Short mmCIF file of C-alpha atoms in Angstrom, two decimals:
data_model
loop_
_atom_site.label_atom_id
_atom_site.label_comp_id
_atom_site.label_asym_id
_atom_site.label_seq_id
_atom_site.Cartn_x
_atom_site.Cartn_y
_atom_site.Cartn_z
CA ASN X 1 67.37 73.30 114.11
CA GLU X 2 69.80 76.14 114.73
CA THR X 3 72.40 76.55 112.03
CA VAL X 4 75.18 78.80 110.81
CA ARG X 5 74.40 79.44 107.15
CA LEU X 6 76.77 80.69 104.48
CA ILE X 7 74.61 81.89 101.61
CA LEU X 8 76.20 82.70 98.25
CA GLU X 9 73.89 85.51 97.18
CA GLU X 10 75.84 86.62 94.12
CA GLU X 11 79.17 86.01 92.44
CA SER X 12 80.57 88.81 94.63
CA ARG X 13 78.43 88.73 97.77
CA ILE X 14 77.90 86.36 100.69
CA ARG X 15 75.60 86.40 103.71
CA LEU X 16 76.57 84.72 106.98
CA GLU X 17 73.68 83.98 109.33
CA MET X 18 74.69 82.83 112.82
CA ALA X 19 71.92 81.18 114.80
CA GLY X 20 73.41 77.98 116.20
CA GLY X 21 76.11 75.37 115.99
CA ASP X 22 75.53 73.42 112.77
CA PHE X 23 77.04 74.71 109.52
CA GLU X 24 75.36 74.81 106.11
CA ILE X 25 76.43 76.29 102.75
CA ILE X 26 73.62 77.41 100.47
CA SER X 27 74.98 78.06 97.00
CA GLY X 28 71.94 78.22 94.74
CA ARG X 29 73.24 78.81 91.24
CA PHE X 30 76.76 79.91 92.24
CA SER X 31 79.84 77.74 92.68
CA LEU X 32 81.83 78.24 95.85
CA SER X 33 84.95 80.23 94.95
CA PRO X 34 88.08 81.33 96.82
CA TYR X 35 86.52 84.82 96.93
CA HIS X 36 83.42 83.45 98.68
CA LEU X 37 85.70 81.73 101.19
CA LEU X 38 87.62 84.97 101.80
CA GLY X 39 84.32 86.81 102.35
CA ALA X 40 83.14 84.05 104.67
CA SER X 41 86.32 84.27 106.74
CA LEU X 42 85.91 88.03 107.13
CA ALA X 43 82.22 87.67 108.01
CA SER X 44 82.79 84.87 110.52
CA CYS X 45 85.64 86.75 112.20
CA ALA X 46 83.47 89.88 112.53
CA ALA X 47 80.49 87.85 113.76
CA LEU X 48 82.54 86.06 116.41
CA MET X 49 84.05 89.34 117.63
CA ILE X 50 80.61 90.96 117.85
CA ALA X 51 79.17 87.93 119.66
CA SER X 52 82.10 87.90 122.10
CA TRP X 53 81.72 91.63 122.81
CA ALA X 54 77.95 91.27 123.26
CA GLU X 55 78.44 88.41 125.71
CA SER X 56 80.94 90.40 127.79
CA ALA X 57 78.55 93.38 127.76
CA ALA X 58 75.63 91.12 128.79
CA ILE X 59 73.74 91.92 125.58
CA PRO X 60 71.79 88.89 124.36
CA ILE X 61 72.12 87.96 120.69
CA GLU X 62 69.75 85.34 119.33
CA ALA X 63 70.86 85.67 115.72
CA LEU X 64 73.41 87.68 113.79
CA THR X 65 73.67 88.32 110.05
CA ILE X 66 76.72 89.77 108.31
CA VAL X 67 76.85 90.53 104.58
CA VAL X 68 80.17 90.87 102.75
CA SER X 69 80.41 92.04 99.15
CA TRP X 70 83.35 92.92 96.94
CA GLN X 71 84.23 94.27 93.53
CA MET X 72 86.86 92.84 91.23
CA THR X 73 89.44 94.92 89.39
CA GLU X 74 88.75 95.73 85.76
CA GLY X 75 90.71 93.98 83.07
CA GLY X 76 92.00 90.46 83.02
CA SER X 77 93.46 90.18 86.53
CA LYS X 78 91.47 88.38 89.21
CA ARG X 79 92.02 90.76 92.11
CA ILE X 80 89.61 92.35 94.54
CA ALA X 81 89.42 96.13 94.10
CA GLN X 82 87.20 96.81 97.12
#
C-alpha cells in the first residue's frame, strides 16, 4: 500500500514521505498544529517540485522524504524564528 505520510516527529519538526497516492497523518504523541501544517505545505511543495524536475530529467524516484524543522521566537509570542 503506497502512501504519502506526514509524520509529526516533534513539536517543531515534520517528515513528509512520498511513496504513493494515499495520504496518512501519523501524530504519535503530538497534536497537529498550524505550524505542522505550514511545515507540511513547504515540504509537499518542495517534494512536488523535485518529483516534477526528476520526471522531466528522466530520473526515476520511487520514494522521497523531506524533513522540515523550525524554531520559535523566545518570549511569549508564537512566531517562527527560523
